[in-house]
């Protein structure tokens, strides 16, 4: 049984999934982890989606307001045993739907170039590469994406 929950950063299940994500990113990002980690404070996140499989939290994602028309997708994570089973797609679609309900027109995001599965995932979900934005402008390991969610 799959259940999708909207919540905020105080959610204990979200915090637990983010701990797993951070442990993974610490390995993948290597020496650059401290740079990226400074932009991933979850306390500022108020729009979070968690997916449960048989009452166990297995995937999450969030968004924060980027500007008046756009949100930034953050903290996307699926536990390894649940990858390749559409959980990440369900999280992303739920976030896009929520942002659309709030009248945002687009979603942007950043991921690392070494996270090839993530890059393929976002392309598969109709995100297009854009110029690096904000704090990622000069980050060589970053690749940024955007998707229009409203016409």
Tab-separated table of C-alpha atoms in Angstrom:
chain	number	residue	atom	x	y	z
A	1	UNK	CA	0.000	0.000	0.000
A	2	UNK	CA	1.402	3.376	-1.072
A	3	UNK	CA	0.486	6.616	0.688
A	4	UNK	CA	1.615	10.164	-0.187
A	5	UNK	CA	1.786	12.751	2.599
A	6	UNK	CA	2.245	16.504	2.429
A	7	UNK	CA	4.105	17.834	5.432
A	8	UNK	CA	6.833	20.240	6.592
A	9	UNK	CA	10.440	20.066	7.775
A	10	UNK	CA	9.478	19.195	11.342
A	11	UNK	CA	8.319	15.758	10.188
A	12	UNK	CA	10.444	13.030	11.811
A	13	UNK	CA	10.170	10.732	8.771
A	14	UNK	CA	11.429	13.506	6.500
A	15	UNK	CA	14.368	14.187	8.825
A	16	UNK	CA	15.255	10.491	8.795
A	17	UNK	CA	15.181	10.267	4.978
A	18	UNK	CA	17.271	13.449	4.694
A	19	UNK	CA	19.908	11.930	7.001
A	20	UNK	CA	20.182	9.023	4.540
A	21	UNK	CA	20.368	11.457	1.622
A	22	UNK	CA	23.103	13.502	3.282
A	23	UNK	CA	25.171	10.375	4.003
A	24	UNK	CA	24.890	9.400	0.321
A	25	UNK	CA	25.769	12.916	-0.904
A	26	UNK	CA	28.764	13.131	1.417
A	27	UNK	CA	30.263	10.197	-0.483
A	28	UNK	CA	29.209	11.359	-3.977
A	29	UNK	CA	30.160	15.017	-3.527
A	30	UNK	CA	33.435	14.262	-1.755
A	31	UNK	CA	35.407	17.426	-1.029
A	32	UNK	CA	32.589	19.604	-2.406
A	33	UNK	CA	30.024	18.316	0.122
A	34	UNK	CA	30.447	21.252	2.523
A	35	UNK	CA	29.773	23.748	-0.292
A	36	UNK	CA	26.517	22.057	-1.334
A	37	UNK	CA	25.427	21.185	2.171
A	38	UNK	CA	25.311	24.855	3.212
A	39	UNK	CA	22.396	25.352	0.793
A	40	UNK	CA	20.379	22.389	2.031
A	41	UNK	CA	19.096	23.568	5.399
A	42	UNK	CA	15.745	21.846	5.786
A	43	UNK	CA	14.410	24.280	8.415
A	44	UNK	CA	13.318	26.682	5.653
A	45	UNK	CA	11.277	24.005	3.841
A	46	UNK	CA	7.515	24.137	4.329
A	47	UNK	CA	6.372	22.096	1.308
A	48	UNK	CA	7.464	18.492	1.670
A	49	UNK	CA	6.151	15.257	0.212
A	50	UNK	CA	6.861	11.832	1.689
A	51	UNK	CA	5.869	8.525	0.120
A	52	UNK	CA	5.149	5.568	2.346
A	53	UNK	CA	5.181	1.955	1.255
A	54	UNK	CA	3.433	-0.306	3.763
A	55	UNK	CA	3.569	2.549	6.328
A	56	UNK	CA	7.338	2.938	5.941
A	57	UNK	CA	8.790	6.233	4.613
A	58	UNK	CA	10.734	5.387	1.442
A	59	UNK	CA	11.009	8.579	-0.636
A	60	UNK	CA	10.796	12.332	-0.187
A	61	UNK	CA	11.187	15.681	-1.855
A	62	UNK	CA	10.482	19.335	-1.157
A	63	UNK	CA	10.251	22.716	-2.763
A	64	UNK	CA	10.924	26.238	-1.671
A	65	UNK	CA	9.927	29.497	-3.291
A	66	UNK	CA	12.574	30.744	-5.715
A	67	UNK	CA	10.699	33.802	-7.018
A	68	UNK	CA	7.076	34.868	-7.578
A	69	UNK	CA	6.655	32.447	-10.511
A	70	UNK	CA	8.989	29.605	-9.657
A	71	UNK	CA	9.834	27.055	-6.973
A	72	UNK	CA	13.089	25.190	-6.446
A	73	UNK	CA	12.882	21.421	-6.008
A	74	UNK	CA	15.037	20.280	-3.082
A	75	UNK	CA	15.974	17.165	-1.097
A	76	UNK	CA	14.771	14.517	-3.548
A	77	UNK	CA	15.605	11.060	-2.228
A	78	UNK	CA	14.477	7.464	-2.624
A	79	UNK	CA	15.848	4.648	-0.498
A	80	UNK	CA	18.021	2.288	-2.583
A	81	UNK	CA	15.659	-0.712	-2.290
A	82	UNK	CA	12.828	1.364	-3.780
A	83	UNK	CA	14.664	2.899	-6.736
A	84	UNK	CA	13.455	2.025	-10.214
A	85	UNK	CA	9.887	1.557	-8.948
A	86	UNK	CA	8.477	5.036	-9.784
A	87	UNK	CA	8.619	6.398	-6.227
A	88	UNK	CA	10.785	9.371	-7.244
A	89	UNK	CA	8.415	10.137	-10.126
A	90	UNK	CA	5.466	10.082	-7.738
A	91	UNK	CA	7.264	12.477	-5.382
A	92	UNK	CA	8.200	14.849	-8.215
A	93	UNK	CA	4.688	14.828	-9.704
A	94	UNK	CA	3.186	15.493	-6.255
A	95	UNK	CA	5.545	18.456	-5.758
A	96	UNK	CA	4.768	19.856	-9.217
A	97	UNK	CA	1.040	19.475	-8.583
A	98	UNK	CA	1.294	21.252	-5.222
A	99	UNK	CA	3.317	24.100	-6.756
A	100	UNK	CA	0.748	24.398	-9.544
A	101	UNK	CA	-2.082	24.584	-6.959
A	102	UNK	CA	-0.218	27.530	-5.419
A	103	UNK	CA	-0.094	29.217	-8.862
A	104	UNK	CA	3.597	28.779	-9.580
A	105	UNK	CA	4.472	28.436	-13.254
A	106	UNK	CA	7.780	26.571	-13.168
A	107	UNK	CA	10.109	24.391	-11.152
A	108	UNK	CA	13.890	24.679	-11.154
A	109	UNK	CA	16.503	22.503	-9.501
A	110	UNK	CA	20.187	21.748	-9.204
A	111	UNK	CA	21.879	18.385	-9.104
A	112	UNK	CA	25.462	17.234	-9.303
A	113	UNK	CA	27.028	16.177	-12.600
A	114	UNK	CA	28.264	12.974	-10.936
A	115	UNK	CA	24.656	12.033	-10.099
A	116	UNK	CA	23.994	10.552	-13.520
A	117	UNK	CA	20.829	8.723	-12.422
A	118	UNK	CA	19.344	12.007	-11.211
A	119	UNK	CA	20.209	13.759	-14.478
A	120	UNK	CA	18.521	10.998	-16.496
A	121	UNK	CA	15.524	11.070	-14.150
A	122	UNK	CA	14.934	14.812	-14.563
A	123	UNK	CA	15.344	14.644	-18.344
A	124	UNK	CA	12.857	11.750	-18.441
A	125	UNK	CA	10.426	13.959	-16.514
A	126	UNK	CA	10.673	16.776	-19.078
A	127	UNK	CA	13.125	19.028	-17.280
A	128	UNK	CA	15.468	20.923	-19.573
A	129	UNK	CA	18.995	22.070	-18.831
A	130	UNK	CA	19.330	25.756	-17.985
A	131	UNK	CA	22.198	28.035	-17.091
A	132	UNK	CA	23.321	27.495	-13.495
A	133	UNK	CA	21.488	29.874	-11.179
A	134	UNK	CA	22.158	31.602	-7.863
A	135	UNK	CA	24.799	30.004	-5.678
A	136	UNK	CA	25.423	27.321	-8.325
A	137	UNK	CA	26.483	29.822	-11.032
A	138	UNK	CA	30.187	29.047	-10.719
A	139	UNK	CA	29.897	25.499	-9.388
A	140	UNK	CA	31.565	23.236	-11.943
A	141	UNK	CA	29.908	20.098	-10.571
A	142	UNK	CA	26.375	21.551	-10.804
A	143	UNK	CA	23.826	21.128	-13.540
A	144	UNK	CA	20.539	23.014	-13.343
A	145	UNK	CA	17.143	22.201	-14.820
A	146	UNK	CA	13.753	23.834	-15.346
A	147	UNK	CA	10.266	22.700	-16.204
A	148	UNK	CA	7.204	24.793	-17.004
A	149	UNK	CA	4.241	23.401	-15.025
A	150	UNK	CA	1.667	25.961	-16.131
A	151	UNK	CA	1.020	27.333	-19.585
